[in-house]
Amino acid sequence: MSWELVAGLETHIELSTKTKIFCNCTTEFGGEPNTHCCPVCIGLPGTLPKLNEKVVEYAVKAGLATNCSIRSISKMDRKNYVYPDLPKAYQISQYDKPLCENGYVELNSGKKININRIHIEEDAGKLVHQRGDIYVDYNRGGVPLIEIVTEPDFRSIDEVVEYVERLRLIMKYTGVSDVRMQEGSLRCDVNISIRKAGEEKYGTRAEIKNMNSINFIAKAMEYEFGRQIDVLESGGEIEQETRRYDSSLNITESMRSKEDADDYRYFREPDLVTISISDEQIDEYKKSLPELPQKRFKRFVELGLSEDDAELLVKYKKVADYFEEACEGVTSPRTVSNLILSQVFRRFSTDSEKEEFNISIPPKYLTELVLLTEKKKINSQVARNTLEMMLDEGKTALSFISEEDMQGVDEDDLRAMCQNAVNANEKAVAEYLAGKEKAIGAIMGFIMNQSKGKADAARATEIVKEIIAKGKQ
């Protein structure tokens, strides 16, 4: 029997405001437990919340970047439930009038993952489990969130992974969040069900709660998909429940039964006024949005980059910004890209380091180096060697390149070197003639050594092949 996966995501994203959603406490990550709190965010009696205007701005920008329509009149609601990390016993959220609705994120395949809503709400605190005891840290309580809720449009784990990566990149580009999953700035709840292939009716869903790793999302979905198949094929029924993923055992396990909207007894938050956004404000937010990742990717490909290189540059916003600045005035953006992705990236071992992109030379120094190659002042090998020294010491290209280096090797001398190299490498010549194209590398290594790296590798390769062909005749 063939089974089809059906999934929808609820993605919670912490906004990059300096203060919390309803008070002036800091949103800074970390700190000693319960030190970023005040009477408002821990819900002491008699306190009154005041909505942070920046939260609304960031939420609208997130909605515009994901093709949502923006509701001009919105409101806040109370979502009632009792849990240790929620001291008020209710969360201030949005129910029937969310700020953003009916958007989508487009995947590489062209498929659109429809977004039902984006609403704003406050984050809860954090439970810390230690040696059988449970502690509560309320520092995170009141940190502003947007919750992005998709329709059940996913039919594979790969689609979910691509969507989360794409959503994360969009939020980073717009500046609404740092989306550091390791710090909990982006967390996903995955609603997953299965049905027989060809059926239209949805099955009973289980929710896998609070995952902050794309790798764990994929593993949890794979396990849960198999678990639900086993349950149904053995004659059982899927329960509507909330589950957690145990990464050490690579399993999902039940936490509690899954609530429906009625269980939360939503009602309007009486302590906050209506949210009103004019068309003029929405237009201002739209104009302030940067170029989004997909559009930037297409433009980089039009510059002559391969799709893989363009995707890798766009993945890290600071790297893409650096690349654009370094390309000013050069005729070959691909040369700039190659130097960044090959040599500069070797100095960063983690994604976090690439995202920070702390590099010792400004973009204009790289521009200067590339222009020297385009003007045939230096060859690519000299350029690569020079870039290593530039990165080590933070200096310009001309700090390391002499007039002699920029003279290169004239045509007659180059031909003589190539002839000598062919004569000295009979084995490599024989292997090349036998069809081993890579054998010519040994001959080129001889030439570059003789010329101290000054020879034009492309021209030298042409001459070597010409000499070998003539010798064969």
mmCIF file of C-alpha atoms in Angstrom, residues 10-270:
data_model
loop_
_atom_site.group_PDB
_atom_site.id
_atom_site.type_symbol
_atom_site.label_atom_id
_atom_site.label_comp_id
_atom_site.label_asym_id
_atom_site.label_seq_id
_atom_site.Cartn_x
_atom_site.Cartn_y
_atom_site.Cartn_z
ATOM 1 C CA GLU A 10 3.846 26.668 12.252
ATOM 2 C CA THR A 11 7.075 28.645 12.404
ATOM 3 C CA HIS A 12 7.802 30.902 15.370
ATOM 4 C CA ILE A 13 10.345 33.636 14.654
ATOM 5 C CA GLU A 14 11.724 35.968 17.313
ATOM 6 C CA LEU A 15 11.851 39.555 16.089
ATOM 7 C CA SER A 16 15.024 41.632 16.329
ATOM 8 C CA THR A 17 13.605 44.420 18.442
ATOM 9 C CA LYS A 18 15.752 45.760 21.270
ATOM 10 C CA THR A 19 12.940 45.513 23.803
ATOM 11 C CA LYS A 20 10.118 43.064 24.457
ATOM 12 C CA ILE A 21 6.677 43.210 22.924
ATOM 13 C CA PHE A 22 4.816 44.788 25.862
ATOM 14 C CA CYS A 23 7.545 46.270 28.103
ATOM 15 C CA ASN A 24 11.034 47.806 28.033
ATOM 16 C CA CYS A 25 12.955 44.707 29.104
ATOM 17 C CA THR A 26 15.838 43.707 26.834
ATOM 18 C CA THR A 27 15.466 40.934 24.270
ATOM 19 C CA GLU A 28 19.181 40.132 24.418
ATOM 20 C CA PHE A 29 19.871 36.402 24.272
ATOM 21 C CA GLY A 30 21.297 34.725 27.368
ATOM 22 C CA GLY A 31 21.909 36.405 30.704
ATOM 23 C CA GLU A 32 21.459 34.937 34.155
ATOM 24 C CA PRO A 33 18.044 33.274 34.562
ATOM 25 C CA ASN A 34 15.184 35.640 35.395
ATOM 26 C CA THR A 35 17.246 38.825 35.061
ATOM 27 C CA HIS A 36 15.571 40.178 31.876
ATOM 28 C CA CYS A 37 12.161 40.434 33.492
ATOM 29 C CA CYS A 38 9.816 43.002 34.974
ATOM 30 C CA PRO A 39 6.293 42.953 36.505
ATOM 31 C CA VAL A 40 4.738 43.350 33.041
ATOM 32 C CA CYS A 41 6.429 40.413 31.286
ATOM 33 C CA ILE A 42 5.948 38.065 34.241
ATOM 34 C CA GLY A 43 2.307 39.094 34.464
ATOM 35 C CA LEU A 44 2.017 40.477 37.993
ATOM 36 C CA PRO A 45 -1.508 41.660 38.919
ATOM 37 C CA GLY A 46 -2.256 45.288 38.083
ATOM 38 C CA THR A 47 0.358 45.616 35.319
ATOM 39 C CA LEU A 48 -0.622 46.898 31.869
ATOM 40 C CA PRO A 49 1.015 45.948 28.564
ATOM 41 C CA LYS A 50 1.864 48.496 25.876
ATOM 42 C CA LEU A 51 2.412 47.247 22.318
ATOM 43 C CA ASN A 52 5.882 47.853 20.844
ATOM 44 C CA GLU A 53 5.302 49.662 17.509
ATOM 45 C CA LYS A 54 8.459 48.129 16.020
ATOM 46 C CA VAL A 55 6.891 44.688 16.393
ATOM 47 C CA VAL A 56 4.052 45.678 14.082
ATOM 48 C CA GLU A 57 6.476 47.130 11.537
ATOM 49 C CA TYR A 58 8.610 43.979 11.463
ATOM 50 C CA ALA A 59 5.559 41.718 11.208
ATOM 51 C CA VAL A 60 4.195 43.729 8.268
ATOM 52 C CA LYS A 61 7.580 43.563 6.514
ATOM 53 C CA ALA A 62 7.639 39.793 7.018
ATOM 54 C CA GLY A 63 4.160 39.610 5.526
ATOM 55 C CA LEU A 64 5.072 41.743 2.517
ATOM 56 C CA ALA A 65 8.210 39.666 1.891
ATOM 57 C CA THR A 66 6.085 36.491 1.813
ATOM 58 C CA ASN A 67 3.403 37.922 -0.506
ATOM 59 C CA CYS A 68 0.749 38.353 2.191
ATOM 60 C CA SER A 69 -2.079 40.853 2.240
ATOM 61 C CA ILE A 70 -1.920 43.167 5.264
ATOM 62 C CA ARG A 71 -4.981 43.704 7.421
ATOM 63 C CA SER A 72 -5.555 47.408 8.032
ATOM 64 C CA ILE A 73 -7.485 46.766 11.267
ATOM 65 C CA SER A 74 -6.185 44.094 13.604
ATOM 66 C CA LYS A 75 -6.362 43.279 17.315
ATOM 67 C CA MET A 76 -4.752 41.255 20.099
ATOM 68 C CA ASP A 77 -6.402 38.332 21.879
ATOM 69 C CA ARG A 78 -5.881 36.239 24.990
ATOM 70 C CA LYS A 79 -5.043 32.587 24.444
ATOM 71 C CA ASN A 80 -5.739 30.829 27.718
ATOM 72 C CA TYR A 81 -3.780 27.833 28.910
ATOM 73 C CA VAL A 82 -1.995 26.805 32.090
ATOM 74 C CA TYR A 83 1.648 25.839 31.780
ATOM 75 C CA PRO A 84 4.651 26.630 34.031
ATOM 76 C CA ASP A 85 6.457 28.784 31.440
ATOM 77 C CA LEU A 86 3.450 31.121 31.110
ATOM 78 C CA PRO A 87 3.063 32.983 34.439
ATOM 79 C CA LYS A 88 -0.154 34.832 33.501
ATOM 80 C CA ALA A 89 -1.882 31.553 32.514
ATOM 81 C CA TYR A 90 -2.661 33.201 29.169
ATOM 82 C CA GLN A 91 -0.636 34.327 26.171
ATOM 83 C CA ILE A 92 -1.328 37.577 24.339
ATOM 84 C CA SER A 93 -1.612 36.572 20.692
ATOM 85 C CA GLN A 94 -3.932 37.079 17.696
ATOM 86 C CA TYR A 95 -6.857 34.842 16.788
ATOM 87 C CA ASP A 96 -9.489 35.808 14.228
ATOM 88 C CA LYS A 97 -7.888 38.995 12.885
ATOM 89 C CA PRO A 98 -4.219 38.294 12.237
ATOM 90 C CA LEU A 99 -1.985 41.039 10.878
ATOM 91 C CA CYS A 100 -1.039 39.220 7.648
ATOM 92 C CA GLU A 101 -2.958 36.675 5.559
ATOM 93 C CA ASN A 102 -2.982 34.662 2.335
ATOM 94 C CA GLY A 103 0.675 34.725 1.310
ATOM 95 C CA TYR A 104 3.048 32.175 -0.150
ATOM 96 C CA VAL A 105 6.672 31.121 -0.467
ATOM 97 C CA GLU A 106 7.729 29.718 -3.849
ATOM 98 C CA LEU A 107 10.050 26.714 -4.000
ATOM 99 C CA ASN A 108 12.650 26.026 -6.702
ATOM 100 C CA SER A 109 10.197 23.693 -8.421
ATOM 101 C CA GLY A 110 7.746 26.581 -8.848
ATOM 102 C CA LYS A 111 5.368 25.098 -6.264
ATOM 103 C CA LYS A 112 3.871 27.669 -3.917
ATOM 104 C CA ILE A 113 3.573 26.846 -0.228
ATOM 105 C CA ASN A 114 0.535 28.847 0.840
ATOM 106 C CA ILE A 115 0.688 30.858 4.040
ATOM 107 C CA ASN A 116 -2.603 30.992 5.885
ATOM 108 C CA ARG A 117 -1.584 33.745 8.322
ATOM 109 C CA ILE A 118 1.175 35.586 10.105
ATOM 110 C CA HIS A 119 0.299 36.903 13.538
ATOM 111 C CA ILE A 120 2.208 38.542 16.381
ATOM 112 C CA GLU A 121 2.393 37.238 19.927
ATOM 113 C CA GLU A 122 4.595 37.094 23.006
ATOM 114 C CA ASP A 123 7.005 34.257 23.644
ATOM 115 C CA ALA A 124 6.748 32.120 26.764
ATOM 116 C CA GLY A 125 9.525 31.407 29.236
ATOM 117 C CA LYS A 126 11.805 28.397 29.098
ATOM 118 C CA LEU A 127 11.724 25.207 31.161
ATOM 119 C CA VAL A 128 15.136 23.857 32.161
ATOM 120 C CA HIS A 129 15.311 20.150 33.050
ATOM 121 C CA GLN A 130 18.196 19.177 35.342
ATOM 122 C CA ARG A 131 18.661 15.889 37.186
ATOM 123 C CA GLY A 132 14.942 15.256 37.468
ATOM 124 C CA ASP A 133 14.115 18.822 38.567
ATOM 125 C CA ILE A 134 12.378 21.468 36.453
ATOM 126 C CA TYR A 135 13.382 25.130 36.633
ATOM 127 C CA VAL A 136 11.721 28.082 34.910
ATOM 128 C CA ASP A 137 13.642 30.926 33.260
ATOM 129 C CA TYR A 138 11.338 33.821 32.299
ATOM 130 C CA ASN A 139 13.996 35.829 30.416
ATOM 131 C CA ARG A 140 12.465 34.795 27.084
ATOM 132 C CA GLY A 141 8.917 35.533 28.232
ATOM 133 C CA GLY A 142 7.537 38.567 26.383
ATOM 134 C CA VAL A 143 10.082 38.442 23.554
ATOM 135 C CA PRO A 144 8.123 39.374 20.406
ATOM 136 C CA LEU A 145 7.279 36.595 17.961
ATOM 137 C CA ILE A 146 5.635 36.220 14.626
ATOM 138 C CA GLU A 147 3.987 32.884 13.943
ATOM 139 C CA ILE A 148 3.852 31.911 10.260
ATOM 140 C CA VAL A 149 1.221 29.250 9.617
ATOM 141 C CA THR A 150 1.157 27.403 6.299
ATOM 142 C CA GLU A 151 -1.585 25.387 4.706
ATOM 143 C CA PRO A 152 -1.003 21.583 4.689
ATOM 144 C CA ASP A 153 0.769 21.886 1.323
ATOM 145 C CA PHE A 154 3.922 19.855 1.924
ATOM 146 C CA ARG A 155 4.122 16.406 0.336
ATOM 147 C CA SER A 156 7.744 15.556 1.082
ATOM 148 C CA ILE A 157 10.431 16.169 3.689
ATOM 149 C CA ASP A 158 12.604 17.829 1.033
ATOM 150 C CA GLU A 159 9.883 20.453 0.448
ATOM 151 C CA VAL A 160 9.792 21.209 4.179
ATOM 152 C CA VAL A 161 13.567 21.574 4.369
ATOM 153 C CA GLU A 162 13.653 23.895 1.354
ATOM 154 C CA TYR A 163 10.782 25.997 2.720
ATOM 155 C CA VAL A 164 12.435 26.464 6.133
ATOM 156 C CA GLU A 165 15.765 27.381 4.542
ATOM 157 C CA ARG A 166 14.074 29.823 2.179
ATOM 158 C CA LEU A 167 11.914 31.361 4.930
ATOM 159 C CA ARG A 168 14.954 31.746 7.160
ATOM 160 C CA LEU A 169 16.828 33.556 4.397
ATOM 161 C CA ILE A 170 13.897 35.894 3.656
ATOM 162 C CA MET A 171 13.615 36.897 7.322
ATOM 163 C CA LYS A 172 17.368 37.505 7.538
ATOM 164 C CA TYR A 173 17.354 39.684 4.404
ATOM 165 C CA THR A 174 14.445 41.794 5.606
ATOM 166 C CA GLY A 175 16.209 42.316 8.940
ATOM 167 C CA VAL A 176 13.188 41.340 11.027
ATOM 168 C CA SER A 177 15.093 38.539 12.803
ATOM 169 C CA ASP A 178 18.574 37.084 13.138
ATOM 170 C CA VAL A 179 16.892 33.638 12.769
ATOM 171 C CA ARG A 180 19.626 31.929 14.793
ATOM 172 C CA MET A 181 18.068 28.526 15.183
ATOM 173 C CA GLN A 182 20.685 27.484 17.743
ATOM 174 C CA GLU A 183 19.448 30.313 19.982
ATOM 175 C CA GLY A 184 15.771 29.525 19.400
ATOM 176 C CA SER A 185 15.144 32.549 17.170
ATOM 177 C CA LEU A 186 13.405 30.245 14.684
ATOM 178 C CA ARG A 187 11.444 27.238 15.917
ATOM 179 C CA CYS A 188 9.089 24.981 13.992
ATOM 180 C CA ASP A 189 6.047 22.940 14.934
ATOM 181 C CA VAL A 190 5.352 20.340 12.236
ATOM 182 C CA ASN A 191 1.795 19.057 11.800
ATOM 183 C CA ILE A 192 2.016 15.735 9.999
ATOM 184 C CA SER A 193 -0.539 13.198 8.829
ATOM 185 C CA ILE A 194 -0.688 10.476 6.209
ATOM 186 C CA ARG A 195 -3.279 9.241 3.757
ATOM 187 C CA LYS A 196 -3.506 6.600 1.063
ATOM 188 C CA ALA A 197 -2.102 7.779 -2.252
ATOM 189 C CA GLY A 198 -4.882 9.283 -4.346
ATOM 190 C CA GLU A 199 -7.180 10.146 -1.418
ATOM 191 C CA GLU A 200 -8.270 13.741 -0.866
ATOM 192 C CA LYS A 201 -9.402 13.534 2.771
ATOM 193 C CA TYR A 202 -6.741 14.418 5.324
ATOM 194 C CA GLY A 203 -5.743 11.975 8.025
ATOM 195 C CA THR A 204 -5.527 12.697 11.763
ATOM 196 C CA ARG A 205 -2.531 14.932 12.418
ATOM 197 C CA ALA A 206 0.111 14.797 15.082
ATOM 198 C CA GLU A 207 2.140 17.886 15.955
ATOM 199 C CA ILE A 208 5.884 17.630 16.545
ATOM 200 C CA LYS A 209 6.686 20.570 18.792
ATOM 201 C CA ASN A 210 9.465 23.141 19.065
ATOM 202 C CA MET A 211 12.272 22.054 16.757
ATOM 203 C CA ASN A 212 15.157 24.464 16.153
ATOM 204 C CA SER A 213 17.288 22.421 13.756
ATOM 205 C CA ILE A 214 16.583 21.731 10.088
ATOM 206 C CA ASN A 215 18.384 18.418 10.427
ATOM 207 C CA PHE A 216 16.172 17.419 13.384
ATOM 208 C CA ILE A 217 13.030 18.502 11.520
ATOM 209 C CA ALA A 218 13.911 16.134 8.679
ATOM 210 C CA LYS A 219 14.767 13.240 11.004
ATOM 211 C CA ALA A 220 11.646 13.743 13.144
ATOM 212 C CA MET A 221 9.394 13.829 10.081
ATOM 213 C CA GLU A 222 10.987 10.690 8.664
ATOM 214 C CA TYR A 223 10.419 8.830 11.929
ATOM 215 C CA GLU A 224 6.860 10.112 12.393
ATOM 216 C CA PHE A 225 5.899 9.248 8.808
ATOM 217 C CA GLY A 226 7.048 5.667 9.391
ATOM 218 C CA ARG A 227 5.389 5.488 12.819
ATOM 219 C CA GLN A 228 1.997 6.537 11.486
ATOM 220 C CA ILE A 229 2.218 4.027 8.629
ATOM 221 C CA ASP A 230 3.017 1.254 11.140
ATOM 222 C CA VAL A 231 0.069 2.247 13.359
ATOM 223 C CA LEU A 232 -2.482 2.253 10.538
ATOM 224 C CA GLU A 233 -1.177 -0.883 8.826
ATOM 225 C CA SER A 234 -1.376 -2.757 12.138
ATOM 226 C CA GLY A 235 -5.061 -1.770 12.532
ATOM 227 C CA GLY A 236 -4.571 1.095 14.987
ATOM 228 C CA GLU A 237 -5.706 4.727 14.873
ATOM 229 C CA ILE A 238 -3.661 7.917 14.909
ATOM 230 C CA GLU A 239 -4.362 10.121 17.917
ATOM 231 C CA GLN A 240 -4.470 13.901 17.603
ATOM 232 C CA GLU A 241 -1.654 14.808 19.937
ATOM 233 C CA THR A 242 1.432 16.904 20.532
ATOM 234 C CA ARG A 243 4.708 15.005 20.351
ATOM 235 C CA ARG A 244 8.350 15.855 20.985
ATOM 236 C CA TYR A 245 11.445 14.712 19.121
ATOM 237 C CA ASP A 246 14.158 12.940 21.119
ATOM 238 C CA SER A 247 17.327 13.430 19.084
ATOM 239 C CA SER A 248 19.368 10.990 21.186
ATOM 240 C CA LEU A 249 16.993 8.131 20.336
ATOM 241 C CA ASN A 250 15.795 9.544 16.985
ATOM 242 C CA ILE A 251 12.133 9.035 17.924
ATOM 243 C CA THR A 252 9.058 11.160 18.543
ATOM 244 C CA GLU A 253 7.154 10.583 21.774
ATOM 245 C CA SER A 254 3.803 11.762 23.073
ATOM 246 C CA MET A 255 3.653 14.860 25.299
ATOM 247 C CA ARG A 256 -0.062 15.614 25.580
ATOM 248 C CA SER A 257 -3.292 15.560 23.607
ATOM 249 C CA LYS A 258 -3.455 18.273 20.950
ATOM 250 C CA GLU A 259 -5.761 21.181 21.736
ATOM 251 C CA ASP A 260 -8.190 22.751 19.278
ATOM 252 C CA ALA A 261 -8.838 26.498 19.071
ATOM 253 C CA ASP A 262 -11.950 26.196 21.292
ATOM 254 C CA ASP A 263 -9.822 24.755 24.102
ATOM 255 C CA TYR A 264 -7.920 28.026 24.371
ATOM 256 C CA ARG A 265 -11.063 30.106 25.056
ATOM 257 C CA TYR A 266 -9.835 33.049 22.989
ATOM 258 C CA PHE A 267 -11.228 36.474 23.748
ATOM 259 C CA ARG A 268 -10.111 39.985 22.927
ATOM 260 C CA GLU A 269 -7.257 41.370 25.018
ATOM 261 C CA PRO A 270 -8.987 44.186 26.978
#
